[in-house]
PDB file of C-alpha atoms in Angstrom:
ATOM      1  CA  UNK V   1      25.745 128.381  86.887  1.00  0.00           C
ATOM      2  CA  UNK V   2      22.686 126.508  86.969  1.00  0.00           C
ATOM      3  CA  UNK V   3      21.809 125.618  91.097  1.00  0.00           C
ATOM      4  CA  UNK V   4      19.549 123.698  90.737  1.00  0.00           C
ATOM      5  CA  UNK V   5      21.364 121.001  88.699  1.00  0.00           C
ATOM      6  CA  UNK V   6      24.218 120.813  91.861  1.00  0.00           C
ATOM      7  CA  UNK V   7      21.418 120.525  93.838  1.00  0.00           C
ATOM      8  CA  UNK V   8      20.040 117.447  92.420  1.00  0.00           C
ATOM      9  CA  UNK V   9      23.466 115.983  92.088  1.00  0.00           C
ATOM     10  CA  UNK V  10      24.707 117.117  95.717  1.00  0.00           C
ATOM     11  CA  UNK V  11      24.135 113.862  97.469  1.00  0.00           C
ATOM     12  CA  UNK V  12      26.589 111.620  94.816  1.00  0.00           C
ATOM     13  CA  UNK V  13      29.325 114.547  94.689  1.00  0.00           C
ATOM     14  CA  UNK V  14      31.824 114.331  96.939  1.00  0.00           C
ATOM     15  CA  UNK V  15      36.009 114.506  97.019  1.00  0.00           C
ATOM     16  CA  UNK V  16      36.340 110.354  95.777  1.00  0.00           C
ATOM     17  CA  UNK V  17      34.022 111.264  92.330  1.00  0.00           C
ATOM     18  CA  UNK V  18      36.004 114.027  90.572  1.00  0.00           C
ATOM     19  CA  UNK V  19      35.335 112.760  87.235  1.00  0.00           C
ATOM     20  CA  UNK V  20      31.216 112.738  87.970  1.00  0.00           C
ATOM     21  CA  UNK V  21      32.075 116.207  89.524  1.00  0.00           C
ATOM     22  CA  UNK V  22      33.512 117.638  86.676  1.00  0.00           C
ATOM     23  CA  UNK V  23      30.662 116.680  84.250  1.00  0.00           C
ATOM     24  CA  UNK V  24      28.261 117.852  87.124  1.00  0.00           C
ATOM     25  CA  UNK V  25      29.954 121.422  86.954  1.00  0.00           C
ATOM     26  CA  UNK V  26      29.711 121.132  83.004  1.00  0.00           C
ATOM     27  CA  UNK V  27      25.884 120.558  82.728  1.00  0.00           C
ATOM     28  CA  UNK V  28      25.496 123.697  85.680  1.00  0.00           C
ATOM     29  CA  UNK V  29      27.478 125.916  83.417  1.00  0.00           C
ATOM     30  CA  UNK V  30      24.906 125.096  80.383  1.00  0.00           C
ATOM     31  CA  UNK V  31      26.544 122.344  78.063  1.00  0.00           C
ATOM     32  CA  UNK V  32      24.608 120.256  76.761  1.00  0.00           C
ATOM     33  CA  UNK V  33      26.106 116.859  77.633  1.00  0.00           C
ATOM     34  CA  UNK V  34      26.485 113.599  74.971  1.00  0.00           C
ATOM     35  CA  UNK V  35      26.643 110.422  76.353  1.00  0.00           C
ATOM     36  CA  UNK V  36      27.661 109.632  72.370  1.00  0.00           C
ATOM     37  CA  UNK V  37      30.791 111.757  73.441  1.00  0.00           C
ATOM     38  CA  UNK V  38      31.548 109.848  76.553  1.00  0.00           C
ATOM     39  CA  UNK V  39      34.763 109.064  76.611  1.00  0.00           C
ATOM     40  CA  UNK V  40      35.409 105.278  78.021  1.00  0.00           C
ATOM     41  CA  UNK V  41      37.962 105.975  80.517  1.00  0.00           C
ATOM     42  CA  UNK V  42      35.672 108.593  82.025  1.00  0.00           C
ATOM     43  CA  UNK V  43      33.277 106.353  82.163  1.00  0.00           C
ATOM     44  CA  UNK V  44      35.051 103.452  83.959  1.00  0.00           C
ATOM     45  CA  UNK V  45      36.294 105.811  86.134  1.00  0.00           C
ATOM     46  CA  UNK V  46      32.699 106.952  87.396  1.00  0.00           C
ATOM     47  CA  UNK V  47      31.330 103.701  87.065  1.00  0.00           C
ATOM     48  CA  UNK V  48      34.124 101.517  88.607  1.00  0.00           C
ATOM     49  CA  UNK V  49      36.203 103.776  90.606  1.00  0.00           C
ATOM     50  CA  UNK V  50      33.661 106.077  91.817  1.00  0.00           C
ATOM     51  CA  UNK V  51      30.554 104.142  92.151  1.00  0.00           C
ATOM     52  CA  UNK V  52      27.977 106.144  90.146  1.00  0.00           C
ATOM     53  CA  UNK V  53      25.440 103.698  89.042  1.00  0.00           C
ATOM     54  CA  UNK V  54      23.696 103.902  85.591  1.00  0.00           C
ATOM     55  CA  UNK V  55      20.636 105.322  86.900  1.00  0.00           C
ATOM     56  CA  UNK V  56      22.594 107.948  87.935  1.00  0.00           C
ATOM     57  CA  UNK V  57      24.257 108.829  84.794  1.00  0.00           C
ATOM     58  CA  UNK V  58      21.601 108.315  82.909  1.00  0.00           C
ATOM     59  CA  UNK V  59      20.025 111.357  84.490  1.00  0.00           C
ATOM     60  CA  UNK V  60      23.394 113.144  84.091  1.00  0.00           C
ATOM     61  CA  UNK V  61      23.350 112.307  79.938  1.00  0.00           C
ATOM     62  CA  UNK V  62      19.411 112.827  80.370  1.00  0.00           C
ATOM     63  CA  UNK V  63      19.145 109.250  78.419  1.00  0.00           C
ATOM     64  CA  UNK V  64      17.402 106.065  79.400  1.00  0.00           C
ATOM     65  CA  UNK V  65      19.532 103.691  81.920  1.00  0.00           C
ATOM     66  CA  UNK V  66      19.631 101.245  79.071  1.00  0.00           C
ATOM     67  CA  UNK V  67      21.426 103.485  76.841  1.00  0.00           C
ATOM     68  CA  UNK V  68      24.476 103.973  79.734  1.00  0.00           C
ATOM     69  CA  UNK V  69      24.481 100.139  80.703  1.00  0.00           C
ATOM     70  CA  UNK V  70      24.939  99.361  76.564  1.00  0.00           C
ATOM     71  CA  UNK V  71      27.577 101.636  76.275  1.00  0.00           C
ATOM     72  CA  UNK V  72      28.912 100.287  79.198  1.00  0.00           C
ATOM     73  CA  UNK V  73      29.266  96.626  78.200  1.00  0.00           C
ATOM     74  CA  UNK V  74      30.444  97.892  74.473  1.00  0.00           C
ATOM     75  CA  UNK V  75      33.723  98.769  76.831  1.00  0.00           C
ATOM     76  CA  UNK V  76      33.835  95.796  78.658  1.00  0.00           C
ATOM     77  CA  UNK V  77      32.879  97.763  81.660  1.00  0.00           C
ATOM     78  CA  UNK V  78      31.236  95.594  84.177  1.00  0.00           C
ATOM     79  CA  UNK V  79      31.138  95.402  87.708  1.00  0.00           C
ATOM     80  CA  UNK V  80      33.452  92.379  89.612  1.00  0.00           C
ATOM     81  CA  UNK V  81      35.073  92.201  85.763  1.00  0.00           C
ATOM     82  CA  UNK V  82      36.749  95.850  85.438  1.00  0.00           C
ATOM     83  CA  UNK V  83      39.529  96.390  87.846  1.00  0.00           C
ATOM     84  CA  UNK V  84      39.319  99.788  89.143  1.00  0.00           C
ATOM     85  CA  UNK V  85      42.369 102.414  88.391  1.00  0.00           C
ATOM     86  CA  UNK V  86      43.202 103.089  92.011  1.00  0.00           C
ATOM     87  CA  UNK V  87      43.198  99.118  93.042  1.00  0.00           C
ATOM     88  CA  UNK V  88      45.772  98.619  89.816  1.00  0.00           C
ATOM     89  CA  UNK V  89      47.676 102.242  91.468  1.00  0.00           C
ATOM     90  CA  UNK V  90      47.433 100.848  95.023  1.00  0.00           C
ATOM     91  CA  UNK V  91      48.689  97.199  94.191  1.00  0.00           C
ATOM     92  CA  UNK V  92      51.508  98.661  92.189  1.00  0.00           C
ATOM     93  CA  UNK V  93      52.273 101.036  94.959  1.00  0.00           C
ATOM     94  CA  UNK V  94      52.442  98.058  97.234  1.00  0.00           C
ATOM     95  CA  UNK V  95      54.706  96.633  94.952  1.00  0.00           C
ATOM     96  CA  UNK V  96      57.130  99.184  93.874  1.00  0.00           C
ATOM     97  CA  UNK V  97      57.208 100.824  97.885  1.00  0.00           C
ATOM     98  CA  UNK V  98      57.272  97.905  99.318  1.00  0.00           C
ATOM     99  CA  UNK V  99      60.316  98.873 101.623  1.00  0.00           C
ATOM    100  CA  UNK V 100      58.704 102.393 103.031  1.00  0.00           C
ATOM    101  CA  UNK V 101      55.849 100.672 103.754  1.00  0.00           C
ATOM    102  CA  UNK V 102      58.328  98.815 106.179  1.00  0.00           C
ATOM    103  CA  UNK V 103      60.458 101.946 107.255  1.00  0.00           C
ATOM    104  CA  UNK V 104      57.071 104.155 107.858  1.00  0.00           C
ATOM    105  CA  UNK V 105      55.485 101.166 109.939  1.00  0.00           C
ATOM    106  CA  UNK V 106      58.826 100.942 111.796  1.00  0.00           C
ATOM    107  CA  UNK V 107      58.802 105.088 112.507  1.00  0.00           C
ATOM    108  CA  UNK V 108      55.835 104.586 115.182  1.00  0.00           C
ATOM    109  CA  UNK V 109      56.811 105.751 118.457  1.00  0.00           C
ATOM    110  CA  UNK V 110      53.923 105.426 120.528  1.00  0.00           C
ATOM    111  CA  UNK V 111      51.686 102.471 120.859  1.00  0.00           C
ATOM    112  CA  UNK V 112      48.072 103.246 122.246  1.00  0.00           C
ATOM    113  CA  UNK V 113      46.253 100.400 123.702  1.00  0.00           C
ATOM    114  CA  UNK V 114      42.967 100.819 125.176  1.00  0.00           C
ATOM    115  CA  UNK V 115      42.345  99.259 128.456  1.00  0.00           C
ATOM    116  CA  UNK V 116      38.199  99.302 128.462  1.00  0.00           C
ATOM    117  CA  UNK V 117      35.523 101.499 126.860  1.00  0.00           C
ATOM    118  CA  UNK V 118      32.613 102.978 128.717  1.00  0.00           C
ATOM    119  CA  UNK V 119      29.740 104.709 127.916  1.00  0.00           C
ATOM    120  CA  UNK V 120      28.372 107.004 130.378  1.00  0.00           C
ATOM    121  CA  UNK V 121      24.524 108.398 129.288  1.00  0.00           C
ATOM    122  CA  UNK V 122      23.899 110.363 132.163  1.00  0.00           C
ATOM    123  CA  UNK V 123      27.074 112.798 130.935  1.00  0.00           C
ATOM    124  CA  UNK V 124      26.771 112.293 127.638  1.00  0.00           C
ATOM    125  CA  UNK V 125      30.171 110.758 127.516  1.00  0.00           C
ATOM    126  CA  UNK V 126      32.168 107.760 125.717  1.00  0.00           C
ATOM    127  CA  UNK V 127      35.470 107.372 128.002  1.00  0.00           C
ATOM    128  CA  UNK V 128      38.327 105.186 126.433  1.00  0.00           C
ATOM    129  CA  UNK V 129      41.627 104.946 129.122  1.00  0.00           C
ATOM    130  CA  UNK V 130      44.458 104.084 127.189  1.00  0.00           C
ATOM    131  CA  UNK V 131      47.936 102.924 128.031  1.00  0.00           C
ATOM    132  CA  UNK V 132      50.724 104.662 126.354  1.00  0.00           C
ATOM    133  CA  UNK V 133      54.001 102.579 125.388  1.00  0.00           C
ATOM    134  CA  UNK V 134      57.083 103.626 123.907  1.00  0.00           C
ATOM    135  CA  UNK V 135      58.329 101.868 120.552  1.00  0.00           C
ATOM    136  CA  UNK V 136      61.691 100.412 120.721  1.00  0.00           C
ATOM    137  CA  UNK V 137      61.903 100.161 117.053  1.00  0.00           C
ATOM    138  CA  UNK V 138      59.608  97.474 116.230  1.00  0.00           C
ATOM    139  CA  UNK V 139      57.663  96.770 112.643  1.00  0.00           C
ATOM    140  CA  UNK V 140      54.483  95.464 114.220  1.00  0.00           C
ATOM    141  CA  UNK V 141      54.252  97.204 117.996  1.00  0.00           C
ATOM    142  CA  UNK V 142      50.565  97.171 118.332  1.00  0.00           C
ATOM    143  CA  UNK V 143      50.208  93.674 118.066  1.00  0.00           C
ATOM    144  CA  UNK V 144      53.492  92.710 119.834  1.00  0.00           C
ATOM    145  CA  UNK V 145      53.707  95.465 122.584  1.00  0.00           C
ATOM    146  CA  UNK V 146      55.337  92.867 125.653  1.00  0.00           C
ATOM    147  CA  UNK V 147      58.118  94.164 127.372  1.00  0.00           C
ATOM    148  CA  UNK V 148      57.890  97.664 125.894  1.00  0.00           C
ATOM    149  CA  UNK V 149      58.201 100.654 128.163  1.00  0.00           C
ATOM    150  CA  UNK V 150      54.886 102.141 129.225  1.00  0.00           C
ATOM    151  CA  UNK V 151      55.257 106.069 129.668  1.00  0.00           C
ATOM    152  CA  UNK V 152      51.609 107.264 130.244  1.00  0.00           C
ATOM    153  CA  UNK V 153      48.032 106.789 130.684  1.00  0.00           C
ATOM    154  CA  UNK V 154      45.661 108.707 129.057  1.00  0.00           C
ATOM    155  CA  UNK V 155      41.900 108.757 127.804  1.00  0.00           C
ATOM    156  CA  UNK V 156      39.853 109.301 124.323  1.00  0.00           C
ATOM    157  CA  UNK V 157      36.600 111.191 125.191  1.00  0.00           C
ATOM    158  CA  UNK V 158      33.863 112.188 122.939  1.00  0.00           C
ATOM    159  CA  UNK V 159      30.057 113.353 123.638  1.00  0.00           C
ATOM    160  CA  UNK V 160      27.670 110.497 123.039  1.00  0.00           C
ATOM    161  CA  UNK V 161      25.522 113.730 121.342  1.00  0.00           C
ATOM    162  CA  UNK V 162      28.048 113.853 118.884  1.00  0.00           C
ATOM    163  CA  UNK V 163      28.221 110.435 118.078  1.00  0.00           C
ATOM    164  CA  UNK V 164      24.719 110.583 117.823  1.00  0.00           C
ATOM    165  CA  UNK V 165      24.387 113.396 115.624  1.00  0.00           C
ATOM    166  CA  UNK V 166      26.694 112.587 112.599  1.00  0.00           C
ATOM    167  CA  UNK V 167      24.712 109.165 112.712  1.00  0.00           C
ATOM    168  CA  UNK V 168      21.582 111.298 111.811  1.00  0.00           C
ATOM    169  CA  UNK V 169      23.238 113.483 109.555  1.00  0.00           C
ATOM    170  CA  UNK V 170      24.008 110.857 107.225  1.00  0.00           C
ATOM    171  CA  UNK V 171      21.123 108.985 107.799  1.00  0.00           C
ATOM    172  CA  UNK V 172      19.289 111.961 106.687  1.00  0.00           C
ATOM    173  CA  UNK V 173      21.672 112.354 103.184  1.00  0.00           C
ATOM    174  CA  UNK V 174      20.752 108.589 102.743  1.00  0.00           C
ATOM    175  CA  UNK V 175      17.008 109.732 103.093  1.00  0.00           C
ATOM    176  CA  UNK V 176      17.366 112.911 100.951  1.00  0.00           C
ATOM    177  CA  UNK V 177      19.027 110.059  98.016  1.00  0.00           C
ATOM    178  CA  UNK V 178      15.779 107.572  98.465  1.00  0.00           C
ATOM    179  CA  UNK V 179      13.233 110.977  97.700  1.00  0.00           C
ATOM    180  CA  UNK V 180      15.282 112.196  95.043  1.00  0.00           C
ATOM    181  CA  UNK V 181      16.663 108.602  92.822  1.00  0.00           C
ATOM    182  CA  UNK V 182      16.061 105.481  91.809  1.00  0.00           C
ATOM    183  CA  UNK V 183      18.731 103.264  91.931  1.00  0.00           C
ATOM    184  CA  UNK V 184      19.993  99.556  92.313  1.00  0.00           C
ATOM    185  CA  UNK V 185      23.119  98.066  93.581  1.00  0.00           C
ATOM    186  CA  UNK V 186      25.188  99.705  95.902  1.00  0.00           C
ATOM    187  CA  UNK V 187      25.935 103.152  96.658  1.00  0.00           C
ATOM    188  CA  UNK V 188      27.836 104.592  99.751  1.00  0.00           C
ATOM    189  CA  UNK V 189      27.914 106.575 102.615  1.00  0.00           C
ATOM    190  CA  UNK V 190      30.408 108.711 104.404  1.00  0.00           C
ATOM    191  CA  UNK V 191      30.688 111.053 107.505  1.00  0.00           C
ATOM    192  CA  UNK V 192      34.136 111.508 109.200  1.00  0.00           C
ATOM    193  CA  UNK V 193      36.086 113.785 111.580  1.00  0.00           C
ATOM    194  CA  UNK V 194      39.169 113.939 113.727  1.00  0.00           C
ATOM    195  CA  UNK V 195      37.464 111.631 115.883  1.00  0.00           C
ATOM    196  CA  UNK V 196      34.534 109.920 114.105  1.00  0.00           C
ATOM    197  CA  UNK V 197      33.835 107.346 111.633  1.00  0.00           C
ATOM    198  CA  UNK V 198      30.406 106.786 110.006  1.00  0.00           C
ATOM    199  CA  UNK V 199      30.015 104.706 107.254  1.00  0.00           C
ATOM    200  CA  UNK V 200      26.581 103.447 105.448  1.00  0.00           C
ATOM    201  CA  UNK V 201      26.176 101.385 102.509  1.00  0.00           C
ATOM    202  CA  UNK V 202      22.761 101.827 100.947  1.00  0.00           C
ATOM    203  CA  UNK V 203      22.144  98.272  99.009  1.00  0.00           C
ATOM    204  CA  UNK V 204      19.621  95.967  97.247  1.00  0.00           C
ATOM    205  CA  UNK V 205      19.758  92.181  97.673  1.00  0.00           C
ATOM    206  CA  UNK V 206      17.847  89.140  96.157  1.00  0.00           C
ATOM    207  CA  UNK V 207      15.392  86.729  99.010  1.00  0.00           C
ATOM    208  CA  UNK V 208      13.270  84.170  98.444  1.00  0.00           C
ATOM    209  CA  UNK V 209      10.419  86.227  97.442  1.00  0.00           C
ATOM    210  CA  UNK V 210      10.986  89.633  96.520  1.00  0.00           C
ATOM    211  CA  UNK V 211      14.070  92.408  96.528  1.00  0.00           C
ATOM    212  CA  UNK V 212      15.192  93.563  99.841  1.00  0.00           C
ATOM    213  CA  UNK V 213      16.796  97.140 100.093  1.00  0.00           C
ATOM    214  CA  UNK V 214      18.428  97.781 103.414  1.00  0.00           C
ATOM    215  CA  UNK V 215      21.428 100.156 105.034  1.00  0.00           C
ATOM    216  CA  UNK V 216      24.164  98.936 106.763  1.00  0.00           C
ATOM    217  CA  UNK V 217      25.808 101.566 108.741  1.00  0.00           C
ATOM    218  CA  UNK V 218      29.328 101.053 111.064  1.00  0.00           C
ATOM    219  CA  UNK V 219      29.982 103.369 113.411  1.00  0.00           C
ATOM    220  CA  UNK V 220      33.800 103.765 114.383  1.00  0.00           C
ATOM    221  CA  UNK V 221      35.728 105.675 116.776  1.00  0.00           C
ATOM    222  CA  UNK V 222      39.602 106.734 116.362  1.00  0.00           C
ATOM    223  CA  UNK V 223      40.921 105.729 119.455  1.00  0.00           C
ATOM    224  CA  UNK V 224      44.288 104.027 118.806  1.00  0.00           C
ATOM    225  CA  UNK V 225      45.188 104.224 115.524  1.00  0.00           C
ATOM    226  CA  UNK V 226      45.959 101.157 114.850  1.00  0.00           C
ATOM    227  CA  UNK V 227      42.965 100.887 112.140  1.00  0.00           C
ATOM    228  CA  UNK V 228      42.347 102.984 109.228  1.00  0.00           C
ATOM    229  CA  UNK V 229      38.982 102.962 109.590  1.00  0.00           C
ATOM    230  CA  UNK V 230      38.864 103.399 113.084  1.00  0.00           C
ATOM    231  CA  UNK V 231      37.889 101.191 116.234  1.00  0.00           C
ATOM    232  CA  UNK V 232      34.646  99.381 115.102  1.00  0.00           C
ATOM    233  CA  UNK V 233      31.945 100.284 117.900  1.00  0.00           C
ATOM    234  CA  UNK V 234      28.750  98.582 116.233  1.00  0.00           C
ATOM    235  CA  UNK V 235      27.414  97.636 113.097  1.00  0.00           C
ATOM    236  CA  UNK V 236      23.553  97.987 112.197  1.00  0.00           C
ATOM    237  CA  UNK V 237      21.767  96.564 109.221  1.00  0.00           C
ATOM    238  CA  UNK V 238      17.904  98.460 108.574  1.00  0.00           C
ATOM    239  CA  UNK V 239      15.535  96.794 106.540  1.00  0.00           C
ATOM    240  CA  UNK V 240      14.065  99.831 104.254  1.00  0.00           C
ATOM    241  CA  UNK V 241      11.069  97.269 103.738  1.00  0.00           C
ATOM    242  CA  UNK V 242      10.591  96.383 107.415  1.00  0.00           C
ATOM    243  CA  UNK V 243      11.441  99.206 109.321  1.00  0.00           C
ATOM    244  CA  UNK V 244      13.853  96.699 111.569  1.00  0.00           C
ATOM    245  CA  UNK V 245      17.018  97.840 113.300  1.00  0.00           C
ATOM    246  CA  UNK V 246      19.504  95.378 114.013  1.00  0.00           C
ATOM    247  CA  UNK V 247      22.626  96.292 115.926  1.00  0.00           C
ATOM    248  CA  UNK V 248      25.468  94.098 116.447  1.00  0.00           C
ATOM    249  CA  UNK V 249      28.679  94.032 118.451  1.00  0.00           C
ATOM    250  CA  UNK V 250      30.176  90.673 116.589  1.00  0.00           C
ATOM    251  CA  UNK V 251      32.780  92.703 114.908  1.00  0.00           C
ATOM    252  CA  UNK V 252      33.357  95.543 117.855  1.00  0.00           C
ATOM    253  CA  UNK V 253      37.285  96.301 118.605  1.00  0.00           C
ATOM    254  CA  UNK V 254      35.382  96.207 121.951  1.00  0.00           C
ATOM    255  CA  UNK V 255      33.675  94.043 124.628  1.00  0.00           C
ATOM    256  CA  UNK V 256      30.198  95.545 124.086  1.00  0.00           C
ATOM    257  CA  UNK V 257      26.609  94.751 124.685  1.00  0.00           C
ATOM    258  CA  UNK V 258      24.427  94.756 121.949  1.00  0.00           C
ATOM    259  CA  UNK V 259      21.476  95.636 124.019  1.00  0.00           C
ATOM    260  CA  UNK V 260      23.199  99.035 125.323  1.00  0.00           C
ATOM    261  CA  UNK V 261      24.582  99.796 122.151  1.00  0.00           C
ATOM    262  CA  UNK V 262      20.721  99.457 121.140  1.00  0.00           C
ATOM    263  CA  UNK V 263      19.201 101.521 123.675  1.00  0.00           C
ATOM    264  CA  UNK V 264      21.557 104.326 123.288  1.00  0.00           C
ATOM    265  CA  UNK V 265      21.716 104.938 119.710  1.00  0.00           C
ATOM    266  CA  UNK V 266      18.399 103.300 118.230  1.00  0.00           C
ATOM    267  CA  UNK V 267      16.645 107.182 118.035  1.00  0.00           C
ATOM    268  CA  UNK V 268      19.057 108.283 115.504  1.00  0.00           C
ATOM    269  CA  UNK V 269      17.104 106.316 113.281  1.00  0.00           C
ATOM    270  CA  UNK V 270      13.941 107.831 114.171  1.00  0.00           C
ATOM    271  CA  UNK V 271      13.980 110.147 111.012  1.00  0.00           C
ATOM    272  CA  UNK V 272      14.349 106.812 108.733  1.00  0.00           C
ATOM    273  CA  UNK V 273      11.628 105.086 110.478  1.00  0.00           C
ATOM    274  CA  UNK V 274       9.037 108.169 109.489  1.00  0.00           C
ATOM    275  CA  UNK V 275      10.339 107.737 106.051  1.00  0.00           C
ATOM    276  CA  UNK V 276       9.776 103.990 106.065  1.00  0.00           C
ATOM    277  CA  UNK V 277       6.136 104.704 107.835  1.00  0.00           C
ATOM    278  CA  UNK V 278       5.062 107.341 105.024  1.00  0.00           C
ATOM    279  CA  UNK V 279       6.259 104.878 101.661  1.00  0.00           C
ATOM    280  CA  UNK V 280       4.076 102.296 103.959  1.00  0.00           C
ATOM    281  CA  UNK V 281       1.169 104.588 103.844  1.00  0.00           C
ATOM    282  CA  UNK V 282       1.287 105.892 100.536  1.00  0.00           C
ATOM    283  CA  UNK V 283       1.757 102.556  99.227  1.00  0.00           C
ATOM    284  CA  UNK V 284      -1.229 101.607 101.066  1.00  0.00           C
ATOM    285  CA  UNK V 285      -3.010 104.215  99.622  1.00  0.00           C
ATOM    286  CA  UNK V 286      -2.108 103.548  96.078  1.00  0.00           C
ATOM    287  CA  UNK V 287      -3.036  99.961  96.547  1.00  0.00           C
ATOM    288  CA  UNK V 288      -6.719 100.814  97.783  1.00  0.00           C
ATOM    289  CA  UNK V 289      -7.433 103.447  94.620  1.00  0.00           C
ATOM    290  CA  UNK V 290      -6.719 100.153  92.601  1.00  0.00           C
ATOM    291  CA  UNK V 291      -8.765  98.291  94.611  1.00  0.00           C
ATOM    292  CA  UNK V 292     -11.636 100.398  94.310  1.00  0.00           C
ATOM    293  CA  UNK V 293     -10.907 101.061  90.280  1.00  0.00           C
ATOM    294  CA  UNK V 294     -11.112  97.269  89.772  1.00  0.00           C
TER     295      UNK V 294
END
């Protein structure tokens, strides 16, 4: 098993691309891998379902990008055209289960609602008091909780530090990808635990004057369960060509300020800001040498 190839393909893999896995695994263990022999399902699923971008692949197949994105449209496989296999699965899941979805909403027994979040940053603490109210059978209690029984109060608590550091930890994967690819498009992020939420999208968009590459990052908190993704805390956009941080509360499950929410957890993205400052420099750098040659 060759290392070195998992290493350079460590910051794509993950449990959601088991098809880009697979051929991952295939190259480490010395075959010689033929785009020619790419089979179009597998390559709809990596390219639709699982988000691996042609630059990507291309590197897999060790061919040009143009090579994967012609093969590509042979299929008919084009992003916003190509339904993805686990949106058909999931909408005929809807479909077909429609009535468990009903019976398992129905089977919640306990309705959380929080009453207030607060951060505390001289204990390193985020403190959410919930009240606790017993389901009397109800398809929809968290959004139509009057007149149910409340049996408890109780709190979610989680270290600020915490919070904090899985925000850097995936910043830092998102760093590792910029040194190591080229890319275009989208390509995300993920960091999750029992308690935790991070998500980052790492994206390119078209302005007025040139491309602009920038992360958006949501940090979310499981507090009440009534979201999949969690209790939205904040939501930050970085400009990769600015070095700007933007948070925003707009879309919090929360009353928070924006300016707090800044001042607390702006240093996480200390590590991207150094990146930022060196592709500044060096690009600097490279511009004066061409100076001077002309």
């Amino acid at each position: 098993m060759d290392e070195k190839i998992i290493e350079r393909f460590k910051y794509v893999m993950g449990e959601d691309t088991p098809v880009f896995n697979s051929y991952v695994i295939r190259k480490a263990k010395g075959e010689i891998l033929d785009i020619d022999f790419l089979p179009p399902d597998d390559l709809q699923e990596m390219f639709i379902d699982e988000i691996i971008i042609d630059n990507i692949l291309a590197d897999l197949f060790d061919v040009k990008k143009e090579i994967v994105t012609k093969k590509r449209y042979k299929h008919g496989i084009k992003q916003g055209q190509t339904f993805s296999k686990k949106l058909i699965q999931k909408l005929e899941e809807t479909i077909n289960n429609s009535f468990q979805v009903i019976e398992k909403t129905q089977s919640i027994d306990h309705v959380l609602i929080p009453i207030k979040i607060i951060f505390r940053a001289e204990d390193d603490l985020i403190l959410v008091p919930y009240r606790v109210f017993e389901n009397d059978g109800r398809s929809f209690p968290f959004y139509d909780y009057e007149g149910l029984q409340e049996i408890d109060i109780e709190a979610f608590c989680i270290r600020i530090s915490k919070v904090k550091k899985q925000i850097g930890d995936l910043l830092s994967e998102i760093i590792d990808f910029l040194v190591e690819y080229e890319w275009e498009g989208e390509i995300s992020f993920e960091n999750k635990d029992e308690k935790v939420i991070i998500t980052a999208v790492l994206y390119t968009e078209e302005d007025s004057e040139n491309d602009k590459a920038s992360v958006s990052l949501t940090v979310s908190l499981q507090i009440s369960g009534q979201h999949l993704l969690g209790d939205i805390i904040f939501e930050s956009e970085y400009d990769l060509q600015k070095g700007i941080l933007k948070i925003s509360t707009d879309d919090s499950d929360f009353e928070l300020d924006e300016d707090e929410m800044q001042g607390i957890f702006e240093d996480c993205w200390d590590g991207l800001n150094r990146y930022v400052q060196v592709q500044k420099e060096m690009e600097a750098e490279i511009a004066a040498e061409l100076e001077d040659q002309n």
